[in-house]
Coordinates of C-alpha atoms in Angstrom, one line a residue:
X1270 CA 12.1 61.2 35.0
X1271 CA 14.2 62.9 37.7
X1272 CA 15.2 66.5 37.4
X1273 CA 18.9 65.6 37.3
X1274 CA 18.5 63.6 34.1
X1275 CA 16.5 66.5 32.5
X1276 CA 19.1 69.0 33.6
X1277 CA 21.8 66.9 32.0
X1278 CA 19.9 66.9 28.7
X1279 CA 19.6 70.7 28.9
X1280 CA 23.3 71.0 29.4
X1281 CA 23.9 68.7 26.5
X1282 CA 21.6 70.9 24.3
X1283 CA 23.5 74.0 25.3
X1284 CA 26.8 72.3 24.3
X1285 CA 25.2 71.0 21.1
X1286 CA 24.1 74.6 20.2
X1287 CA 27.5 76.1 20.9
X1288 CA 29.0 73.6 18.3
X1289 CA 26.7 74.7 15.6
X1290 CA 26.3 78.0 13.8
X1291 CA 22.8 79.2 12.9
X1292 CA 20.8 82.4 12.8
X1293 CA 19.2 81.1 16.0
X1294 CA 19.7 83.2 19.1
X1295 CA 20.9 80.3 21.4
X1296 CA 24.0 82.0 22.8
X1297 CA 22.9 85.6 22.3
X1298 CA 24.0 88.0 24.9
X1299 CA 20.5 89.5 24.7
X1300 CA 18.8 86.2 25.7
X1301 CA 18.0 85.9 29.5
X1302 CA 20.1 83.2 31.1
X1303 CA 16.9 81.5 32.4
X1304 CA 15.7 80.9 28.8
X1305 CA 19.0 79.8 27.2
X1306 CA 18.6 76.1 28.0
X1307 CA 15.0 76.1 26.7
X1308 CA 16.0 77.8 23.4
X1309 CA 18.9 75.3 23.1
X1310 CA 16.6 72.3 23.5
X1311 CA 14.3 73.7 20.8
X1312 CA 17.2 74.3 18.6
X1313 CA 18.5 70.8 19.0
X1314 CA 15.1 69.4 18.1
X1315 CA 15.0 71.4 14.9
X1316 CA 18.7 70.8 14.0
X1317 CA 18.4 67.0 14.4
X1318 CA 15.3 67.0 12.1
X1319 CA 17.1 69.2 9.6
X1320 CA 20.0 66.7 9.6
X1321 CA 17.6 63.8 9.0
X1322 CA 16.2 65.6 6.0
X1323 CA 19.4 67.1 4.6
X1324 CA 22.6 65.3 5.7
X1325 CA 24.2 62.0 4.9
X1326 CA 23.7 59.6 1.9
X1327 CA 20.3 58.1 2.8
X1328 CA 17.8 57.7 0.0
X1329 CA 14.5 59.8 -0.1
X1330 CA 12.4 56.9 1.2
X1331 CA 14.7 56.3 4.2
X1332 CA 14.8 60.1 5.0
X1333 CA 11.0 60.2 5.0
X1334 CA 10.8 57.1 7.2
X1335 CA 13.3 58.5 9.7
X1336 CA 11.5 61.9 9.8
X1337 CA 8.2 60.1 10.3
X1338 CA 9.7 58.2 13.2
X1339 CA 11.0 61.5 14.6
X1340 CA 7.4 62.9 14.3
X1341 CA 6.1 59.9 16.2
X1342 CA 8.6 60.4 19.0
X1343 CA 7.4 64.0 19.3
X1344 CA 3.8 62.9 19.5
X1345 CA 4.6 60.3 22.1
X1346 CA 6.6 62.8 24.1
X1347 CA 3.8 65.2 24.2
X1348 CA 1.7 62.4 25.6
X1349 CA 4.3 61.6 28.3
X1350 CA 5.9 58.7 26.6
X1351 CA 9.6 59.4 26.1
X1352 CA 12.0 57.6 23.8
X1353 CA 14.9 59.0 25.8
X1354 CA 15.8 61.8 28.1
X1355 CA 16.0 64.4 25.3
X1356 CA 12.3 64.0 24.6
X1357 CA 11.5 64.4 28.3
X1358 CA 13.5 67.6 28.4
X1359 CA 11.8 69.0 25.3
X1360 CA 8.3 68.0 26.7
X1361 CA 9.2 69.7 29.9
X1362 CA 10.0 73.0 28.1
X1363 CA 6.8 72.8 26.0
X1364 CA 4.6 72.1 29.0
X1365 CA 6.3 74.5 31.4
X1366 CA 6.0 77.4 28.9
X1367 CA 2.7 76.3 27.4
X1368 CA 4.3 76.4 23.9
X1369 CA 2.0 75.8 21.0
X1370 CA 2.6 72.2 19.8
X1371 CA 1.6 73.0 16.3
X1372 CA 4.7 75.1 15.8
X1373 CA 6.9 72.0 16.3
X1374 CA 4.9 69.9 13.9
X1375 CA 5.0 72.7 11.3
X1376 CA 8.8 72.7 11.5
X1377 CA 8.7 69.0 10.7
X1378 CA 6.4 69.7 7.8
X1379 CA 9.1 72.0 6.4
X1380 CA 11.8 69.4 6.8
X1381 CA 9.6 66.9 5.0
X1382 CA 9.2 69.4 2.2
X1383 CA 13.0 69.7 1.9
X1384 CA 13.0 66.1 1.0
X1385 CA 10.1 66.0 -1.4
X1386 CA 10.0 69.5 -3.0
X1387 CA 12.9 71.2 -4.9
X1388 CA 11.0 73.8 -6.9
X1389 CA 8.2 76.3 -6.2
X1390 CA 5.8 77.4 -8.9
X1391 CA 4.7 80.7 -7.3
X1392 CA 5.8 83.1 -4.6
X1393 CA 2.8 82.1 -2.6
X1394 CA 4.2 78.6 -2.6
X1395 CA 7.5 79.9 -1.2
X1396 CA 5.6 81.8 1.5
X1397 CA 3.8 78.6 2.5
X1398 CA 7.2 77.0 3.0
X1399 CA 8.3 79.9 5.1
X1400 CA 5.2 79.6 7.3
X1401 CA 6.4 76.2 8.3
X1402 CA 10.2 76.6 8.1
X1403 CA 10.9 80.0 9.7
X1404 CA 7.8 81.5 11.3
X1405 CA 7.3 78.9 14.0
X1406 CA 10.8 79.7 15.4
X1407 CA 9.9 83.4 16.1
X1408 CA 6.6 82.4 17.6
X1409 CA 8.3 79.8 19.9
X1410 CA 10.7 82.5 21.1
X1411 CA 7.9 84.9 21.8
X1412 CA 6.0 82.3 23.7
X1413 CA 9.1 81.6 25.9
X1414 CA 8.8 85.2 26.9
X1415 CA 5.0 84.7 27.5
X1416 CA 4.2 87.1 24.7
X1417 CA 1.0 85.9 22.9
X1418 CA -0.4 88.8 20.9
X1419 CA -1.7 88.1 17.4
X1420 CA -0.4 91.3 16.0
X1421 CA 3.1 90.7 17.5
X1422 CA 3.0 87.2 16.1
X1423 CA 2.3 88.7 12.6
X1424 CA 5.2 91.1 12.9
X1425 CA 7.4 88.2 14.0
X1426 CA 6.3 86.2 11.0
X1427 CA 7.3 89.0 8.7
X1428 CA 10.8 89.1 10.2
X1429 CA 11.2 85.3 10.0
X1430 CA 9.9 85.1 6.5
X1431 CA 12.3 88.0 5.6
X1432 CA 15.2 86.1 7.1
X1433 CA 14.3 82.9 5.3
X1434 CA 14.1 84.7 1.9
X1435 CA 17.4 86.4 2.6
X1436 CA 18.9 83.0 3.2
X1437 CA 17.5 81.7 0.0
X1438 CA 19.0 84.5 -2.0
X1439 CA 22.3 84.3 -0.1
X1440 CA 22.6 80.6 -0.8
X1441 CA 21.4 80.2 -4.4
X1442 CA 24.5 78.5 -5.7
X1443 CA 24.7 76.2 -2.7
X1444 CA 21.1 75.2 -3.1
X1445 CA 21.4 74.7 -6.8
X1446 CA 24.2 72.2 -6.1
X1447 CA 21.6 70.2 -4.2
X1448 CA 19.1 70.7 -7.0
X1449 CA 17.0 73.1 -5.0
X1450 CA 15.7 76.6 -6.0
X1451 CA 13.5 78.9 -4.0
X1452 CA 12.9 81.5 -6.7
X1453 CA 9.4 81.1 -8.1
X1454 CA 9.3 79.3 -11.4
X1455 CA 6.6 81.7 -12.8
X1456 CA 9.0 84.6 -12.2
X1457 CA 11.9 82.7 -13.7
X1458 CA 9.7 82.2 -16.8
X1459 CA 8.9 85.9 -16.9
X1460 CA 12.6 86.7 -17.1
X1461 CA 13.2 83.9 -19.7
X1462 CA 15.5 81.9 -17.4
X1463 CA 15.8 78.2 -17.2
X1464 CA 15.9 76.9 -13.6
X1465 CA 18.2 74.0 -14.7
X1466 CA 20.8 76.3 -16.3
X1467 CA 21.4 79.0 -13.7
X1468 CA 24.9 77.9 -13.1
X1469 CA 25.9 78.3 -16.7
X1470 CA 24.3 81.6 -17.7
X1471 CA 25.7 83.6 -20.6
X1472 CA 26.1 87.4 -20.4
X1473 CA 22.6 88.3 -21.5
X1474 CA 21.0 85.7 -19.3
X1475 CA 23.0 86.9 -16.3
X1476 CA 21.8 90.4 -16.9
X1477 CA 18.2 89.1 -16.8
X1478 CA 19.0 87.1 -13.6
X1479 CA 20.3 90.3 -12.0
X1480 CA 17.0 92.0 -12.8
X1481 CA 15.1 89.1 -11.3
X1482 CA 17.2 89.3 -8.1
X1483 CA 16.6 93.0 -7.9
X1484 CA 12.9 92.2 -7.7
X1485 CA 13.5 89.5 -5.0
X1486 CA 15.6 91.8 -2.9
X1487 CA 13.1 94.7 -3.1
X1488 CA 10.3 92.4 -2.0
X1489 CA 12.4 90.9 0.7
X1490 CA 13.0 94.3 2.3
X1491 CA 9.3 94.9 2.7
X1492 CA 9.1 92.0 5.1
X1493 CA 11.7 93.6 7.3
X1494 CA 9.9 96.9 7.1
X1495 CA 6.6 95.3 8.2
X1496 CA 8.4 93.3 10.9
X1497 CA 10.1 96.3 12.3
X1498 CA 6.8 97.4 13.7
X1499 CA 7.3 94.7 16.4
X1500 CA 9.8 97.0 18.2
X1501 CA 7.2 99.6 19.1
X1502 CA 4.6 96.9 19.9
X1503 CA 6.9 95.2 22.3
X1504 CA 7.8 98.4 24.1
X1505 CA 4.3 98.4 25.4
X1506 CA 4.3 94.7 26.4
X1507 CA 5.1 94.0 30.1
X1508 CA 7.0 90.7 29.3
X1509 CA 9.3 92.1 26.6
X1510 CA 12.8 92.7 27.8
X1511 CA 15.2 95.2 26.5
X1512 CA 17.4 92.3 25.4
X1513 CA 14.6 90.8 23.3
X1514 CA 14.0 94.1 21.6
X1515 CA 17.7 94.5 20.9
X1516 CA 17.9 91.0 19.5
X1517 CA 15.1 91.7 17.1
X1518 CA 16.7 95.0 16.0
X1519 CA 20.0 93.1 15.4
X1520 CA 18.2 90.4 13.4
X1521 CA 16.5 93.0 11.1
X1522 CA 19.7 95.0 10.7
X1523 CA 21.7 91.9 9.9
X1524 CA 19.1 90.7 7.3
X1525 CA 19.1 94.1 5.6
X1526 CA 22.9 94.3 5.6
X1527 CA 23.1 91.0 3.6
X1528 CA 20.6 92.5 1.2
X1529 CA 22.9 95.6 1.0
X1530 CA 25.8 93.3 0.0
X1531 CA 23.7 91.7 -2.7
X1532 CA 22.7 95.1 -4.1
X1533 CA 26.3 96.4 -4.0
X1534 CA 27.5 93.3 -6.0
X1535 CA 24.9 94.1 -8.7
X1536 CA 22.7 91.2 -7.5
X1537 CA 25.1 88.5 -8.7
X1538 CA 24.5 85.9 -6.0
X1539 CA 25.5 83.0 -8.3
X1540 CA 29.2 83.8 -8.1
X1541 CA 29.2 85.7 -4.8
X1542 CA 27.8 84.6 -1.5
X1543 CA 27.3 87.7 0.8
X1544 CA 28.0 87.1 4.5
X1545 CA 28.3 89.4 7.5
X1546 CA 31.9 90.3 8.5
X1547 CA 33.1 90.6 12.1
X1548 CA 33.2 94.3 11.6
X1549 CA 29.5 94.2 10.5
X1550 CA 28.5 92.3 13.5
X1551 CA 30.2 94.7 15.9
X1552 CA 28.7 97.7 14.2
X1553 CA 25.2 96.1 14.0
X1554 CA 25.5 95.1 17.7
X1555 CA 26.0 98.7 18.7
X1556 CA 23.3 100.0 16.4
X1557 CA 20.8 97.5 17.9
X1558 CA 21.9 98.5 21.4
X1559 CA 21.7 102.2 21.1
X1560 CA 19.3 102.9 18.1

């Protein structure tokens, strides 16, 4: 595989990333230019897998078969056998930065779960999903900076889990339309709520739902509080750039701001989807930069 073909794939991944919106720091001003194409190729890998699991009209069996084939292509690429130039570029990034291969397979485990699991019995089950769906992303970013400290990985996991939880609470109505729910069923039962009737709650039930969401939000904030310790830890690491630290500050501030919106709307995320406004992004940007 010649370098020109791989470079073309990286450029394609950057364009692919620009056309999609995610809470994934592909085009962040805080990200060093030398890393952007590598983050973009990882993003493309994850986004394609996500689309296999969640987009289109394919039946469950077909989605699982396609995701299994995608997993096989990853395994083959890691052994130097490339289905096409994209896999050669991804393998180049993984090998050149000595990225932990398990993180990529864990992401695929999460996408497979998206196909086969639509309810979680306990909060521990939700956390297990986060360990595959969100935490690998933070670890991959840190490894691209050649930061490999267990404690820093743990703080990163807290931030990523916090972001995933925030996204769950932000998108409850959207997920319910897909017959998915990420609030633990044992907690639903505790608040006498039927997971199949959340979109048609009466007044009393909605009050109980708000109390349940208050619990979720308070617990969610603790993950950001724990993850914020990464800032001081990175300041003592030789490979941590000011941009990386600012990106993490912005990420934590953004997650907490969405939780603020949920609180300010009396925890009613069934009829109100909180999102960051342009004004919020500008203010959070400067807070991250100068805080």
